Structures are given as C-alpha cells and as structure tokens.
PDB file of C-alpha atoms in Angstrom:
ATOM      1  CA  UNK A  94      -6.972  -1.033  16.755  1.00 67.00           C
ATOM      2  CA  UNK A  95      -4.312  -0.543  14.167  1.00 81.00           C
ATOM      3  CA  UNK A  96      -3.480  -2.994  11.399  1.00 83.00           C
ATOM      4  CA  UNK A  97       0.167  -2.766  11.955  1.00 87.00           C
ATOM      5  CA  UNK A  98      -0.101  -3.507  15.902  1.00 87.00           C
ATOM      6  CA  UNK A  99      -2.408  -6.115  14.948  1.00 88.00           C
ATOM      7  CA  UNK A 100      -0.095  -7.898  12.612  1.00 91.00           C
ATOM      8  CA  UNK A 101       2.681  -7.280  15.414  1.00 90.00           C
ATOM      9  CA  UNK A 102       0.643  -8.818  18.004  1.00 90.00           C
ATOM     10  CA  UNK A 103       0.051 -12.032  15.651  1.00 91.00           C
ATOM     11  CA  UNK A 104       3.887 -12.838  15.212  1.00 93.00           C
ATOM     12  CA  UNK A 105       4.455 -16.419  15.702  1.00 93.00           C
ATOM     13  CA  UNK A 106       0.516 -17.499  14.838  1.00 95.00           C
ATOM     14  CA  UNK A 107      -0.951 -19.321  12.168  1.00 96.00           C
ATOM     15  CA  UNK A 108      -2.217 -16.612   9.427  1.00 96.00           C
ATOM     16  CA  UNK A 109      -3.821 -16.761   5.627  1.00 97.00           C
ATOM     17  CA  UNK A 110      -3.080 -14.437   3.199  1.00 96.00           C
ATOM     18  CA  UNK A 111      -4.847 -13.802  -0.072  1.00 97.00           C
ATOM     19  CA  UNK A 112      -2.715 -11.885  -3.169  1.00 97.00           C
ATOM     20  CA  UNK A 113      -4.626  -9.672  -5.632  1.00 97.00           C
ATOM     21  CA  UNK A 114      -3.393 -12.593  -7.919  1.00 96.00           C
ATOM     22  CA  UNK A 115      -5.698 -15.108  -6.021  1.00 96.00           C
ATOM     23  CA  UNK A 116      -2.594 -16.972  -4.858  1.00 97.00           C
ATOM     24  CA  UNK A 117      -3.210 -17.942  -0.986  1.00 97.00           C
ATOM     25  CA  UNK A 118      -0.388 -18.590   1.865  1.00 98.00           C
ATOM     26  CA  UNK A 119      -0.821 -20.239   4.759  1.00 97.00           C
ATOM     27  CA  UNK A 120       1.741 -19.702   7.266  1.00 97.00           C
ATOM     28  CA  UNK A 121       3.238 -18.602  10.716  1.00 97.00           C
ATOM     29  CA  UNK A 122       4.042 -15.131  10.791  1.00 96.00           C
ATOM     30  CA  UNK A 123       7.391 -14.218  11.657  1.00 97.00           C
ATOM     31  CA  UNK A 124       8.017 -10.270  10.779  1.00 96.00           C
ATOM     32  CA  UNK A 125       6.332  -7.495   9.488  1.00 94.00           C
ATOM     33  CA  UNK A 126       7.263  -4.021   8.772  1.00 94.00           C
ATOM     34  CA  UNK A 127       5.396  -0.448   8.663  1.00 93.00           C
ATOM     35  CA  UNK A 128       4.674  -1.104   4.537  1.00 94.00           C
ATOM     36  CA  UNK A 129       2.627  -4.798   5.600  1.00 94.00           C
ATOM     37  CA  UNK A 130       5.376  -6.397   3.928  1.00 96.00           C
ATOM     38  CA  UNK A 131       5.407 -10.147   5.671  1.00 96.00           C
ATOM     39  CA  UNK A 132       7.768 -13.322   6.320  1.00 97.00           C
ATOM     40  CA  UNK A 133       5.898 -16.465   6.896  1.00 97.00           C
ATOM     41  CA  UNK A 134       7.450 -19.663   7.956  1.00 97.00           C
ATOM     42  CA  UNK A 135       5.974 -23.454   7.102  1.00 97.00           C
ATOM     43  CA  UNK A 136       4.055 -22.515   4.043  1.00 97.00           C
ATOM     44  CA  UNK A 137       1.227 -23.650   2.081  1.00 97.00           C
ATOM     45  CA  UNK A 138       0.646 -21.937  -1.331  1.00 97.00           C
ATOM     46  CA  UNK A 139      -2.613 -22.536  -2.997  1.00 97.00           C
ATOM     47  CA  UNK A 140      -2.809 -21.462  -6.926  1.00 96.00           C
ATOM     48  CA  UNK A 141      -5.619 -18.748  -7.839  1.00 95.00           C
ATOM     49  CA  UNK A 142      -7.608 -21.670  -9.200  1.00 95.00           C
ATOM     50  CA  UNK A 143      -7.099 -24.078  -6.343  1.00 93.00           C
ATOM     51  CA  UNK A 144      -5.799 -27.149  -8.068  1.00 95.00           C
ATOM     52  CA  UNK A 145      -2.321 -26.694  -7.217  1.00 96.00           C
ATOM     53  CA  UNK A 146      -0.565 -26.631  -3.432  1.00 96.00           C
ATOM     54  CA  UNK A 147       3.170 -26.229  -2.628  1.00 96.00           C
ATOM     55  CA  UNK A 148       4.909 -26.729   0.442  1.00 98.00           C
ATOM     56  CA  UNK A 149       7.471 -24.217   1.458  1.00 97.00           C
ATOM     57  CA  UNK A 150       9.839 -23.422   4.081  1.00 97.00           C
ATOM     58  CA  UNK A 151       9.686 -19.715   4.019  1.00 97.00           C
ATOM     59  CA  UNK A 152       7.950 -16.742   1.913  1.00 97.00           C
ATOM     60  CA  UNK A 153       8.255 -12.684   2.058  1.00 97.00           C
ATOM     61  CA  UNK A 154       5.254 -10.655   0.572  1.00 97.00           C
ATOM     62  CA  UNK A 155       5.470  -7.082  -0.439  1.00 97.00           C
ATOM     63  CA  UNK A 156       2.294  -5.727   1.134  1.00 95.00           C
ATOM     64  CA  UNK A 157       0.907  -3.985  -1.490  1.00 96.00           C
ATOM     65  CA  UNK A 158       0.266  -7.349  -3.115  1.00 97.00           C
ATOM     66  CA  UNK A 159      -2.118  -8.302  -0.051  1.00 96.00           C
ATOM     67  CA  UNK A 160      -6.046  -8.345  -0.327  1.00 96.00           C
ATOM     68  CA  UNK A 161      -6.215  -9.555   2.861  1.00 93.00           C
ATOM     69  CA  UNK A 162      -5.374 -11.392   5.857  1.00 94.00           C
ATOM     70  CA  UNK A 163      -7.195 -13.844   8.087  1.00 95.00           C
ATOM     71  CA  UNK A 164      -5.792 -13.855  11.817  1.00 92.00           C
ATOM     72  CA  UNK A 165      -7.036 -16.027  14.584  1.00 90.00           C
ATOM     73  CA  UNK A 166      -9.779 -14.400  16.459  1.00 90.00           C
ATOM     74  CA  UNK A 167      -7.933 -15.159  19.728  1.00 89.00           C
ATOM     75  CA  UNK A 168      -4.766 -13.133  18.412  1.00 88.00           C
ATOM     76  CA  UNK A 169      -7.467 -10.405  17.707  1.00 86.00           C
ATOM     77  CA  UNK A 170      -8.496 -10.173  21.635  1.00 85.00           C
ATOM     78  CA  UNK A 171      -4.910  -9.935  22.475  1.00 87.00           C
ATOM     79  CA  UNK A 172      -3.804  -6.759  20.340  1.00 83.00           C
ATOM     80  CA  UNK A 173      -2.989  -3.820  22.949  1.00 81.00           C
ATOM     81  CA  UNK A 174      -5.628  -0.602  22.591  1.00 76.00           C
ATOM     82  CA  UNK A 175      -3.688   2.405  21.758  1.00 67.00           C
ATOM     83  CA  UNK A 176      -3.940   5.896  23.211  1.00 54.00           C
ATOM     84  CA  UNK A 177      -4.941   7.810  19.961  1.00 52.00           C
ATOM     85  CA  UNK A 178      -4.811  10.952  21.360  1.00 57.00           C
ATOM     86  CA  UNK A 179      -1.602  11.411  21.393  1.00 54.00           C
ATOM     87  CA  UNK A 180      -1.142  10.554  18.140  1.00 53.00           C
ATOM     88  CA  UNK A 181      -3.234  13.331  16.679  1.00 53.00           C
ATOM     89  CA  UNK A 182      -1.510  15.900  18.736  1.00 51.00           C
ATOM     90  CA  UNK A 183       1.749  15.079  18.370  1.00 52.00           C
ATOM     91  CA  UNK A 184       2.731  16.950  15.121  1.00 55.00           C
ATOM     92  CA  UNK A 185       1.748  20.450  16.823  1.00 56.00           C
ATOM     93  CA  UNK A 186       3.127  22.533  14.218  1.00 60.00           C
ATOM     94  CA  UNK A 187       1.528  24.667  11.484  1.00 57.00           C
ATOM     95  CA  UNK A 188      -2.317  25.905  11.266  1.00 58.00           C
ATOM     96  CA  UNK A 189      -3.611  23.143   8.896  1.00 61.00           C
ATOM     97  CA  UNK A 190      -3.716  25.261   5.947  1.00 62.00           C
ATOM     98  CA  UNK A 191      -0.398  23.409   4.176  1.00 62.00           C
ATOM     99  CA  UNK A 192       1.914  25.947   2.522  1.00 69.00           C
ATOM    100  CA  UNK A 193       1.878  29.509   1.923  1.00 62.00           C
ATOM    101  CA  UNK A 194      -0.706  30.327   4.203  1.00 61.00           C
ATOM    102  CA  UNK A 195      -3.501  32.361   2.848  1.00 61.00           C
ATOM    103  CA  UNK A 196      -2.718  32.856  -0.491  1.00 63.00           C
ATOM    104  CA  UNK A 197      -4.696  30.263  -2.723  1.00 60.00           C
ATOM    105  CA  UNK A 198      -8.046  30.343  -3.307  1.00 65.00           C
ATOM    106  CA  UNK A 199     -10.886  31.438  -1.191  1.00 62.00           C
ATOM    107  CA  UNK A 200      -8.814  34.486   0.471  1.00 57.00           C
ATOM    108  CA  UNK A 201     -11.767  36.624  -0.468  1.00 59.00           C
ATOM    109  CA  UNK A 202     -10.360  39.326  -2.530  1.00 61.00           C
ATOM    110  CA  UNK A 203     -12.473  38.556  -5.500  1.00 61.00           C
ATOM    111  CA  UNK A 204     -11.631  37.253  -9.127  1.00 61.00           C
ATOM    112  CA  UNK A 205      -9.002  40.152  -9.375  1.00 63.00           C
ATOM    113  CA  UNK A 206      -6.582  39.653  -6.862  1.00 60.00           C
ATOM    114  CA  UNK A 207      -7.015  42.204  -4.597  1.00 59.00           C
ATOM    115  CA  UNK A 208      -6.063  45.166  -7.137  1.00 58.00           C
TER     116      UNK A 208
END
C-alpha cells in the first residue's frame, strides 16, 4: 500500500494530523496532492501544549510540515492493492549505471587511468 493511494482512498473521512510544531487538526479530508499537501474541512486545532482549541471551517497543510496522520482503520481495509510490478519496469531505459557509463570509479584500470 502506498501513502498517497491511502490518503486518496480516505477523502471525505474523519482524519488527525500532527505538525512537527505539535499543532494537531482534526478534520475531514477533502484533497490531497502527490507532495501530501492536504485540505481538511470542519476543523479542530489543538495548540502544541494542549490548552488551546479552535474551531475552523477549512485548513490546507503543506506536507512537509506533517509528522503524521491517523486514518480510520476501516478506510485502511478499503485502500485498493496496487500491481507494483509494473511500476518498477516501467522506466525501461538505461543500464542502471546513471551517466557516462563506465567511466567513474571502479572501471579497473588502476590508480593511473589506463595510461
């Protein structure tokens, strides 16, 4: 399972989400997108310290302020399995070796170069 078919699959559920800042949201997911960024809908924010709640109508998270996420375990059971094999051979191309073939190190000619 892959986290971005996972948080697909959970659009429309009830969701937490904890910030590296300690901040919390509980909400309903509405969107995602391929860099975790998220919308919720019917908000609850928590402070870090957890004196403080607000109530809000709507919130977007850049995902690389996520820890993490806590999705209903019946959401979890309903995420599709995906075929990846056909992921892994799909690119096709090249040998694996990146750029410039076989001319860094570990060619075997020796400290000299080849001269």
């Amino acid at each position: 399972m892959l986290p971005l078919s996972l948080l697909r699959t959970a659009q429309g559920h009830p969701m937490l989400v904890e910030l590296k800042n300690g901040e919390t949201y509980n909400g309903h997911l509405v969107s995602c997108d391929n860099w975790m960024n998220i919308s919720l809908r019917e908000v609850i924010c928590t402070s870090r310290d957890g004196d403080r709640f607000w109530r809000l109508p709507e919130v977007v998270i850049r995902g690389n302020n996520i820890k993490y996420l806590r999705i209903p375990e019946e959401v979890i059971d309903m995420v599709p399995e995906e075929d990846l094999s056909k992921t892994k051979s799909a690119g096709g191309k090249g040998d694996g070796r990146g750029r410039g073939g076989n001319r860094g190190r570990g060619d075997g000619r020796g400290a000299r170069g080849g001269r």
